[in-house]
mmCIF file of C-alpha atoms in Angstrom:
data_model
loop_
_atom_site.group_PDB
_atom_site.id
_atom_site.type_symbol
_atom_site.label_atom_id
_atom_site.label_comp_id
_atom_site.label_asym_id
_atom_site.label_seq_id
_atom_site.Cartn_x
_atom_site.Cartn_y
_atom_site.Cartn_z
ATOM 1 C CA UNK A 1 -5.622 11.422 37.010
ATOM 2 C CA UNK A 2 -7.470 15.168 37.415
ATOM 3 C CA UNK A 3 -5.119 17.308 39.109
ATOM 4 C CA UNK A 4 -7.883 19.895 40.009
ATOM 5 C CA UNK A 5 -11.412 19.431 40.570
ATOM 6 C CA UNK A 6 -14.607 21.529 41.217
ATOM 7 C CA UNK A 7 -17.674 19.618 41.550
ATOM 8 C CA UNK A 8 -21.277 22.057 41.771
ATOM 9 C CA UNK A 9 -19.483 24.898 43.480
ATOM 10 C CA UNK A 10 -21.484 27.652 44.269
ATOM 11 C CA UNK A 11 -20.500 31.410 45.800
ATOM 12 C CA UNK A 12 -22.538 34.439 46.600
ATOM 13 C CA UNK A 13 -21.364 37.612 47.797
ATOM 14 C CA UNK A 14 -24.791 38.998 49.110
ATOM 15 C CA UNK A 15 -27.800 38.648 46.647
ATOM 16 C CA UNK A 16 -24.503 38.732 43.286
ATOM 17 C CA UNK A 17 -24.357 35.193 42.818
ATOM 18 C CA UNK A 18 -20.436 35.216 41.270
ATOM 19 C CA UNK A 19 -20.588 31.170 40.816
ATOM 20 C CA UNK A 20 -23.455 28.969 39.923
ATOM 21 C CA UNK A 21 -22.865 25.024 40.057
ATOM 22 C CA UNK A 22 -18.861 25.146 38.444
ATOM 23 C CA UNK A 23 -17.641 22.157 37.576
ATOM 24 C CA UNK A 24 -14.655 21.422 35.451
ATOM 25 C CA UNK A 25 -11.496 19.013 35.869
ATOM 26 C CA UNK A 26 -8.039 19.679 35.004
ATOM 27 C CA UNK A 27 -5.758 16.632 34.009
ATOM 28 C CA UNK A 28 -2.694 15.810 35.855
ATOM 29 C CA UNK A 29 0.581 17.374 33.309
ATOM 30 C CA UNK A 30 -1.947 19.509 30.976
ATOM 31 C CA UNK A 31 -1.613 23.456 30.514
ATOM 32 C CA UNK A 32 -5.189 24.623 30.959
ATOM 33 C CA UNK A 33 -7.106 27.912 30.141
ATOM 34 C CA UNK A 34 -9.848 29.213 32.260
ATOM 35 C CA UNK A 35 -11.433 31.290 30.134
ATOM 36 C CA UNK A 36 -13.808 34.491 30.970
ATOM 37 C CA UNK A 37 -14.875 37.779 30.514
ATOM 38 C CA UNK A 38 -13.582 40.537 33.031
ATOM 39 C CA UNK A 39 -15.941 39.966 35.910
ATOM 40 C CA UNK A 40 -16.737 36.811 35.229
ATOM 41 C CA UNK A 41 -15.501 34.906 38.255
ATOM 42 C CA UNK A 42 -12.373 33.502 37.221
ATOM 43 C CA UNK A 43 -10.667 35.476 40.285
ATOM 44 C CA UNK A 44 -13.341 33.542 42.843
ATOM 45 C CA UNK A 45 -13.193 30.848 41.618
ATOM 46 C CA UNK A 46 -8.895 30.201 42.023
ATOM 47 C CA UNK A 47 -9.198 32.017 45.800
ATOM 48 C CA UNK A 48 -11.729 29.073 46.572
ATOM 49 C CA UNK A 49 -9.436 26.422 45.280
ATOM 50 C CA UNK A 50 -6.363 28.120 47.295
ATOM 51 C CA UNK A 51 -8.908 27.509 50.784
ATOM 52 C CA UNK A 52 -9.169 31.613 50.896
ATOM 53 C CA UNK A 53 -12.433 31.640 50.423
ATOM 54 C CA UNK A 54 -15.650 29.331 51.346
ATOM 55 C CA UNK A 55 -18.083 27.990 48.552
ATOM 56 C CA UNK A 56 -21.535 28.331 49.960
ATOM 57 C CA UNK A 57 -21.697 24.885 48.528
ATOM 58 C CA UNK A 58 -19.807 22.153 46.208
ATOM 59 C CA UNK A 59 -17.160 20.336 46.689
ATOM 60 C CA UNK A 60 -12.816 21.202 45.302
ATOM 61 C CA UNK A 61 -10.085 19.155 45.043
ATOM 62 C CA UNK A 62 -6.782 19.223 44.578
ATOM 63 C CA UNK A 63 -4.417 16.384 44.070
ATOM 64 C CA UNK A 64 -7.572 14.395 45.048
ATOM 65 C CA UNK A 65 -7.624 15.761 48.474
ATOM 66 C CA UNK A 66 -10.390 18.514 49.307
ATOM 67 C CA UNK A 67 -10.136 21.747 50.152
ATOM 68 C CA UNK A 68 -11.038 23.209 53.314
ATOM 69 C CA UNK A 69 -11.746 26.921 53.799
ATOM 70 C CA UNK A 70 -8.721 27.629 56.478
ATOM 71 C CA UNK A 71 -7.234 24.457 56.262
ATOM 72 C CA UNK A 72 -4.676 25.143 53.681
ATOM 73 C CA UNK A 73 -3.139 21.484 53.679
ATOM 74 C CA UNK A 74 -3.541 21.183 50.335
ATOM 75 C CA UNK A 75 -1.667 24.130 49.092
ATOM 76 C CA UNK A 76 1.494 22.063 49.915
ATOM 77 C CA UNK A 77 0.870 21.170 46.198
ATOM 78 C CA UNK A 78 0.165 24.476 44.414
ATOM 79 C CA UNK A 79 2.181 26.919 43.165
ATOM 80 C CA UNK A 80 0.394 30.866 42.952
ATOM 81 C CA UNK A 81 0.989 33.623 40.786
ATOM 82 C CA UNK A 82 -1.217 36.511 41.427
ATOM 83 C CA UNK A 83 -2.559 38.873 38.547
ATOM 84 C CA UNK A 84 -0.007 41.665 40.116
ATOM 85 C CA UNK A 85 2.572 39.648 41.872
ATOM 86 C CA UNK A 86 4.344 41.980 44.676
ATOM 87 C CA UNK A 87 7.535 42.070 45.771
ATOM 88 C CA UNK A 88 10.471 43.239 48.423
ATOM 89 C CA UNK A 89 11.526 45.907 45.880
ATOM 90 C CA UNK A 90 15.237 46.146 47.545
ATOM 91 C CA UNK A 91 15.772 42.706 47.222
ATOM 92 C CA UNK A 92 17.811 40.951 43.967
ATOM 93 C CA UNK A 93 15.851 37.917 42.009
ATOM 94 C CA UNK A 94 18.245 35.595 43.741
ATOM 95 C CA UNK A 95 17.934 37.208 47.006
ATOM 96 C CA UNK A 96 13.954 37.078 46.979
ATOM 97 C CA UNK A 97 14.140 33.462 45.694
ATOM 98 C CA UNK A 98 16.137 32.372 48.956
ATOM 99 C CA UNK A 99 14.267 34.122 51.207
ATOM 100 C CA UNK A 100 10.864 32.483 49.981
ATOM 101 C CA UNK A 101 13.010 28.827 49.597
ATOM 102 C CA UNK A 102 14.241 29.483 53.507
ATOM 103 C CA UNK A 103 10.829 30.507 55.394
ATOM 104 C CA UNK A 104 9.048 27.129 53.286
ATOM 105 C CA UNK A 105 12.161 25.070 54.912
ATOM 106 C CA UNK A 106 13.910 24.236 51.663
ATOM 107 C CA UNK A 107 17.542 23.137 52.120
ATOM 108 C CA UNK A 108 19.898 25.528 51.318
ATOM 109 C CA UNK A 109 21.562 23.571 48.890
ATOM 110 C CA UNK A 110 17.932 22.676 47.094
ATOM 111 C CA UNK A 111 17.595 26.207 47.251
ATOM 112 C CA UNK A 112 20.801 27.226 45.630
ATOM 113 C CA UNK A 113 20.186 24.363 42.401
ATOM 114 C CA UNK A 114 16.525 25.651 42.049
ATOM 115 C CA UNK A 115 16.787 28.928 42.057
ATOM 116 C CA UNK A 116 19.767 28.968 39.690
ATOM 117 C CA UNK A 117 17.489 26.371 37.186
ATOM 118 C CA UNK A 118 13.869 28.750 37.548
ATOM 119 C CA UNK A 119 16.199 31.858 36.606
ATOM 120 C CA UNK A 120 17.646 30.346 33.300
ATOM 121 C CA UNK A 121 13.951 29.512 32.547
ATOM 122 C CA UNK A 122 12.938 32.888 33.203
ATOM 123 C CA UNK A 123 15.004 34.604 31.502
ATOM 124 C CA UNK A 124 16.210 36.476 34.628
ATOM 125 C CA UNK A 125 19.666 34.618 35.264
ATOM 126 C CA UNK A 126 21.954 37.801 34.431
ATOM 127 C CA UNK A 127 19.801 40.240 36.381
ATOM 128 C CA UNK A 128 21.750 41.152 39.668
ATOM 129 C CA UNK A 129 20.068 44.738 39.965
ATOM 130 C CA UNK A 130 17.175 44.980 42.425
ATOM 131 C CA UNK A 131 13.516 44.769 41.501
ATOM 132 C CA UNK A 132 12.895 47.656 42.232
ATOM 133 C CA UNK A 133 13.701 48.721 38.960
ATOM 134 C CA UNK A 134 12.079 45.362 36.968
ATOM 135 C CA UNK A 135 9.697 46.076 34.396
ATOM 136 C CA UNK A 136 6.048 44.957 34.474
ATOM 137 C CA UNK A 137 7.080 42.045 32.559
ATOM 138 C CA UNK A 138 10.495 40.803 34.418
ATOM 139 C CA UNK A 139 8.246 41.031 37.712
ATOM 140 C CA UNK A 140 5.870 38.758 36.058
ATOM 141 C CA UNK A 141 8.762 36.102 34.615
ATOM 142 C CA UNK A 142 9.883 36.126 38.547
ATOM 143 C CA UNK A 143 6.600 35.544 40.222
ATOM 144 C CA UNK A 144 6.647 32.547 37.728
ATOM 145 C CA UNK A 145 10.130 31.450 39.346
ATOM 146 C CA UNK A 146 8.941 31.465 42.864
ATOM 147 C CA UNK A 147 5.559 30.008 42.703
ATOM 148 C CA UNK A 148 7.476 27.214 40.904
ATOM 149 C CA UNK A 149 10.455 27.326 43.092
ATOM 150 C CA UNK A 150 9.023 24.387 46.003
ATOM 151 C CA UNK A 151 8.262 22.094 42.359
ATOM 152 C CA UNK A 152 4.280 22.320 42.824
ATOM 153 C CA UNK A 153 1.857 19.648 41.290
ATOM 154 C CA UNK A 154 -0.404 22.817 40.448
ATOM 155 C CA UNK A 155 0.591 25.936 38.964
ATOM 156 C CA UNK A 156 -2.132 28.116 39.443
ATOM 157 C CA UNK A 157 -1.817 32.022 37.600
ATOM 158 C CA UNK A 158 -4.470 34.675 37.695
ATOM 159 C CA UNK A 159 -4.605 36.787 34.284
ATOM 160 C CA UNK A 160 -0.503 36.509 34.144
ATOM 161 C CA UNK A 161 -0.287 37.958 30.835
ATOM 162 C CA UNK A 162 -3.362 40.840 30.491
ATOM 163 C CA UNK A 163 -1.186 43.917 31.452
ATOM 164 C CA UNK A 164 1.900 43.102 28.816
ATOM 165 C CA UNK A 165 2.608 44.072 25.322
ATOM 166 C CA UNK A 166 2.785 41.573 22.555
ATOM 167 C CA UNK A 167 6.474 41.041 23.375
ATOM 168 C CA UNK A 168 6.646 40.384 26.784
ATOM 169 C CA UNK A 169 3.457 38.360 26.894
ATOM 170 C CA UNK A 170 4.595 36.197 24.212
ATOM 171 C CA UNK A 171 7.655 35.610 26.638
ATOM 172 C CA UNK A 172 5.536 34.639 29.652
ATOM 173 C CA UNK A 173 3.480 32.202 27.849
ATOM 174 C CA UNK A 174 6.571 30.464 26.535
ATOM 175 C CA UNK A 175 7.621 29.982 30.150
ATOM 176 C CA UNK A 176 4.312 28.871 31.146
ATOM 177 C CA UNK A 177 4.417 26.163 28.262
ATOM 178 C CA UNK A 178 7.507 24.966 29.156
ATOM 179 C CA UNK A 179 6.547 24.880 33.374
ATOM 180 C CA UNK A 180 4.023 22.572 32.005
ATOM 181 C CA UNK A 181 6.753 19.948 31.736
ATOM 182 C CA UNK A 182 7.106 20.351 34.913
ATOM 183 C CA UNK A 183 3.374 21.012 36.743
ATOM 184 C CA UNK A 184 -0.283 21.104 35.610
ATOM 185 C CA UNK A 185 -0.470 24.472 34.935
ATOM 186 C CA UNK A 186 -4.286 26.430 35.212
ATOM 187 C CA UNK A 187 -4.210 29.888 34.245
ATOM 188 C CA UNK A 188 -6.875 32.810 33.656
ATOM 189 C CA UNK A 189 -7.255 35.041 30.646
ATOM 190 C CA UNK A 190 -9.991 36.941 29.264
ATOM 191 C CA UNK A 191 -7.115 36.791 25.823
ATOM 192 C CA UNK A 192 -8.574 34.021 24.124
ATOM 193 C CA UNK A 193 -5.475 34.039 21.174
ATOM 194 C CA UNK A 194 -3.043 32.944 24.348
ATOM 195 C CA UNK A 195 -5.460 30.546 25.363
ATOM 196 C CA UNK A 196 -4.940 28.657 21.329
ATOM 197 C CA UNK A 197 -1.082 28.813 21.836
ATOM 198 C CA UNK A 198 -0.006 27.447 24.837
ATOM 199 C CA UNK A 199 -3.125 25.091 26.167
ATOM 200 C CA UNK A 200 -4.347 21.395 25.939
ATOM 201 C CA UNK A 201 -7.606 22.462 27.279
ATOM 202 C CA UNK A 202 -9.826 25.031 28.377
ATOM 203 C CA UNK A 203 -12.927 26.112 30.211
ATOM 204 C CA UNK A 204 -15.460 29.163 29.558
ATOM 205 C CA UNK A 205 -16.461 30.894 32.285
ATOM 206 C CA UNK A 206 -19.835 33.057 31.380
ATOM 207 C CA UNK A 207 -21.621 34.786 33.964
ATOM 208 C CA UNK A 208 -20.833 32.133 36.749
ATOM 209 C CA UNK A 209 -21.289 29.293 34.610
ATOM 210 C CA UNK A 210 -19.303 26.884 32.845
ATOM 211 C CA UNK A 211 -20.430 26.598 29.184
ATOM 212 C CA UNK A 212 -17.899 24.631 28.041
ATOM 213 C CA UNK A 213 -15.388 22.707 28.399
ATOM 214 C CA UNK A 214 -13.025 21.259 25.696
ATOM 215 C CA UNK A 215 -9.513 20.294 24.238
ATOM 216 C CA UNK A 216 -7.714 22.256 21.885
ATOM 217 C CA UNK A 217 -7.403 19.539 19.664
ATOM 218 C CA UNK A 218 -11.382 19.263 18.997
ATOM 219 C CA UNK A 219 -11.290 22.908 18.445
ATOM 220 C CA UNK A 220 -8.660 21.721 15.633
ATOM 221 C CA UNK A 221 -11.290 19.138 14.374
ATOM 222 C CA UNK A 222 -13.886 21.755 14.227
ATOM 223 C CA UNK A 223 -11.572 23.898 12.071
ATOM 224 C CA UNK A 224 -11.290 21.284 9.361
ATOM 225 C CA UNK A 225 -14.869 21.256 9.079
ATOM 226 C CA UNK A 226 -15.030 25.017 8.790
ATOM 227 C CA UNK A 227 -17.308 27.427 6.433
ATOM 228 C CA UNK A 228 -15.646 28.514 3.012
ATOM 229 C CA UNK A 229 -15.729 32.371 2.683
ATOM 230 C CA UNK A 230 -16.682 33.933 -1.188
ATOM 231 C CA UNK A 231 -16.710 37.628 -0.325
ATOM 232 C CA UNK A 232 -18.415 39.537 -3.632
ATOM 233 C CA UNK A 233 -17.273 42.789 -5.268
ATOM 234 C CA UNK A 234 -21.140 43.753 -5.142
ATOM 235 C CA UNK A 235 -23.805 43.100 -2.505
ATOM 236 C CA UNK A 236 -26.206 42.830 -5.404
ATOM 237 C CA UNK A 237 -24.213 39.657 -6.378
ATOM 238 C CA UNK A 238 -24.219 37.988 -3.366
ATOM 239 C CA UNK A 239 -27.778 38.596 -2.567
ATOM 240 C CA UNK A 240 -28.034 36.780 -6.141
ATOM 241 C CA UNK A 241 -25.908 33.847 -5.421
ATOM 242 C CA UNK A 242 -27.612 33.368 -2.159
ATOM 243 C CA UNK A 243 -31.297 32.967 -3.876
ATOM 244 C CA UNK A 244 -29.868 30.847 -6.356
ATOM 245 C CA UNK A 245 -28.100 28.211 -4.197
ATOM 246 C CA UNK A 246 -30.033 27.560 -1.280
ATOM 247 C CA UNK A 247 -27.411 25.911 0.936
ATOM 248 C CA UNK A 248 -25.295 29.314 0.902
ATOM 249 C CA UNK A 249 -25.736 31.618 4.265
ATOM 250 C CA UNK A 250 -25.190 35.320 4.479
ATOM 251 C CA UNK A 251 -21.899 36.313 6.142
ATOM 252 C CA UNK A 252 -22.653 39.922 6.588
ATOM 253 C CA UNK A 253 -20.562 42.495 3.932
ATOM 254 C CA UNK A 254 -20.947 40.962 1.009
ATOM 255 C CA UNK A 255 -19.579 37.740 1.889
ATOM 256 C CA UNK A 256 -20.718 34.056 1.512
ATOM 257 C CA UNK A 257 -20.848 31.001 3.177
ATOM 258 C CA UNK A 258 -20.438 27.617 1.857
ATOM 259 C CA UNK A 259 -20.808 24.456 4.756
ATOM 260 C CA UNK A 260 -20.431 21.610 1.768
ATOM 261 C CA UNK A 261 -16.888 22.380 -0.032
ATOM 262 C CA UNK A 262 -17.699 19.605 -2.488
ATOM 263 C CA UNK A 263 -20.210 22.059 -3.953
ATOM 264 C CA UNK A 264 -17.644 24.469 -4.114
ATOM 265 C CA UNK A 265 -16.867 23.941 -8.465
ATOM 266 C CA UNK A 266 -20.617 24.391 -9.342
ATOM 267 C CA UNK A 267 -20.773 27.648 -7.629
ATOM 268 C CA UNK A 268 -17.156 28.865 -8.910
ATOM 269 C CA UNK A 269 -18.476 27.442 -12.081
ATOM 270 C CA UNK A 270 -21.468 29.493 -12.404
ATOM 271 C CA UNK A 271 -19.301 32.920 -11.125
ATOM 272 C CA UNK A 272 -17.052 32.085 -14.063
ATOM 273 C CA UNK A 273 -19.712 31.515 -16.687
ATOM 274 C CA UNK A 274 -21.842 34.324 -15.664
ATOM 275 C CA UNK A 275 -18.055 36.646 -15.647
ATOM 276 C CA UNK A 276 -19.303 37.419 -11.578
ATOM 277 C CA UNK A 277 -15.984 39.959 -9.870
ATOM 278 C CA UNK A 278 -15.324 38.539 -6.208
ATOM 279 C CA UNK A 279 -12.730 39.611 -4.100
ATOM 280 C CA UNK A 280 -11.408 36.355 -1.937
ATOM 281 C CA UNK A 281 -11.981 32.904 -1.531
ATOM 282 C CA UNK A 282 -10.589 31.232 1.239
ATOM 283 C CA UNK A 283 -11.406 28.789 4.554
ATOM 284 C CA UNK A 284 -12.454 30.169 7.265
ATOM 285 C CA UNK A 285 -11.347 28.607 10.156
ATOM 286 C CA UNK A 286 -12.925 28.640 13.558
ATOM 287 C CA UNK A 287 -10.782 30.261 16.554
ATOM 288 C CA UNK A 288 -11.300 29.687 20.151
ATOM 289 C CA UNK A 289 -12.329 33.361 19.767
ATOM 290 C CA UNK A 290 -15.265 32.418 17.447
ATOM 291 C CA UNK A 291 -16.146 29.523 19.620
ATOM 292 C CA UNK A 292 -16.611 31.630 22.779
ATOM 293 C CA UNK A 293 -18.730 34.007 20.824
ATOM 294 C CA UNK A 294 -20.773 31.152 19.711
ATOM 295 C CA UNK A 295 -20.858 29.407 22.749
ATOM 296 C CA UNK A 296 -22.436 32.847 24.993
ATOM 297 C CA UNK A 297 -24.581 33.691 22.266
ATOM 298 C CA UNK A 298 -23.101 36.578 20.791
#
C-alpha cells in the first residue's frame, strides 16, 4: 500500500513555477529520500502534503485519503520535523514531550510509556537540563521524539540532517532508520551520501520536476555493472590505449574506461607486454551521487 501520494501536482508562486506535474509514491514501512538541490522545491512540496499550502492543481494523498488545503484531517497520521525545529527553551525534554502528548489528548499514562521509549531512542533519556542549552544536534534528536511521540503512519522531516557535523548527523540518521520500524519515514536532503545509507527509495527533485524515481537496491544492480577505471602514469599512454582499443572511453586525467570487464586481460596483457606504468586499477562503482549528476545532465 503507498503511504504518500502526489499525483500531477503543480504550484506557482507568481510567474516562478516551484512544481511542475510531481508525482511520486512512497510505500507504506519504507524510509524514503526526496532528493534536491537547495531551491529545488523539496520545502513546497512537504507544506502541500501537510494541507499548508494549495497546489494550483494535482491531486495528494496520504494514507489514501486526500489532502485538503485547510482541512488538516489527514495530518492525524503524520508526524513533522521541521528543517529548524523550535522549542520552549525553559522547558526539560520530558517536560516538552508531555506538554505536546497533553494538548493532542494523549492519556497521561500513554504519555508517560512513550515519552520514556522516544527518549532511549534518541539518545536523550539522561538529559534533565533544559533545552535551552541543547546543541544543534540534541534539538534535532528531540524534534524526532515528538513528531513521533502520537505513533504517526508518516514521518515527514525537512533537511533534518544539513546543519550537523559528520558526528551528529550520522546519529540522526541512525534514529531515522530505526523510526522506520516504526513509520514510513520521507525525508529531504540535498546530501545525497545520507540518502545511500539509510533509504529503500528515493526521488530527484530537479527544477520542479521529478526525474527519477528508484530503489536503492537497483542503484546496487547498476553498481555491479559499473565502468573499470585504468588511470595511466602518462596522458600520452592513455591517449594511445584509447586509439588502439576502440571500446575504451576517456575518463578525464589520464584515466580509462572499460564497460566489458571480460576484455579486461587483453588490455592488461598488452600494458604488460608493451612494459606501459599505470597507477590504479580498480571498479568504479556508481553512487547515488553519480546518478543524480547523470540523471540532470551534469
Amino acid at each position: 500500500m503507498d503511504m504518500l501520494t502526489l499525483s500531477h501536482v503543480n504550484k506557482c508562486f507568481g510567474h516562478k513555477k516551484v512544481l511542475q506535474d510531481v508525482s511520486f509514491s512512497v510505500r507504506e514501512h519504507t524510509v524514503f529520500g526526496f532528493v534536491g538541490q537547495n531551491g529545488a522545491g523539496k520545502t513546497t512540496a512537504m507544506k502541500l502534503i501537510l494541507g499548508l499550502l494549495t497546489p494550483d492543481s494535482g491531486e495528494i494523498c496520504v494514507n489514501g485519503r486526500p489532502v485538503r488545503y485547510g482541512d488538516t484531517d489527514t495530518n492525524q497520521y503524520i508526524g513533522y520535523l521541521p528543517d529548524v525545529p523550535e522549542f520552549y527553551p525553559y522547558m526539560t525534554p520530558s517536560e516538552y514531550l508531555r506538554f505536546c502528548g497533553e494538548i493532542t489528548g494523549m492519556p497521561s499514562k500513554e504519555i508517560s510509556a512513550r515519552t520514556e521509549e522516544l527518549l532511549c531512542l534518541t539518545g536523550l533519556e539522561k538529559e534533565d537540563r533544559r533545552i535551552r542549552g541543547f546543541s544543534r544536534g540534541m534539538k534535532q534528536r528531540l524534534g524526532v521524539a515528538q513528531a513521533l511521540l502520537s505513533r504517526p503512519k508518516l514521518l515527514i522531516c525537512d533537511e533534518p540532517a544539513s546543519a550537523l557535523d559528520p558526528a551528529g548527523r550520522r546519529e540522526l540518521l541512525d534514529i531515522l532508520e530505526m523510526a522506520g520500524e516504526q513509520a514510513t519515514v520521507l525525508f529531504s536532503t540535498h546530501i545525497l551520501s545520507d540518502v545511500e545509507q539509510i533509504c529503500d527509495e528515493f526521488a530527484f527533485l530537479h527544477n520542479g520536476k521529478i526525474v527519477r524515481q528508484d530503489t536503492l537496491e537497483n542503484l546496487r544492480q547498476k553498481k555491479k555493472s559499473s565502468d573499470v577505471v585504468l588511470e595511466m602514469e602518462l596522458a600520452e599512454d592513455a591517449q594511445m590505449l584509447l586509439k588502439i582499443f576502440s571500446y575504451l572511453r576517456s575518463g578525464g586525467h589520464n584515466r580509462i574506461l572499460l564497460e566489458k570487464a571480460e576484455m579486461l586481460p587483453e588490455i592488461l596483457h598488452y600494458i604488460a607486454n608493451n612494459k606501459i606504468p599505470f597507477l590504479r586499477l580498480e571498479r568504479q562503482e556508481m553512487t547515488i551521487e553519480d546518478l543524480f549528476m547523470e540523471v540532470v545532465g551534469k
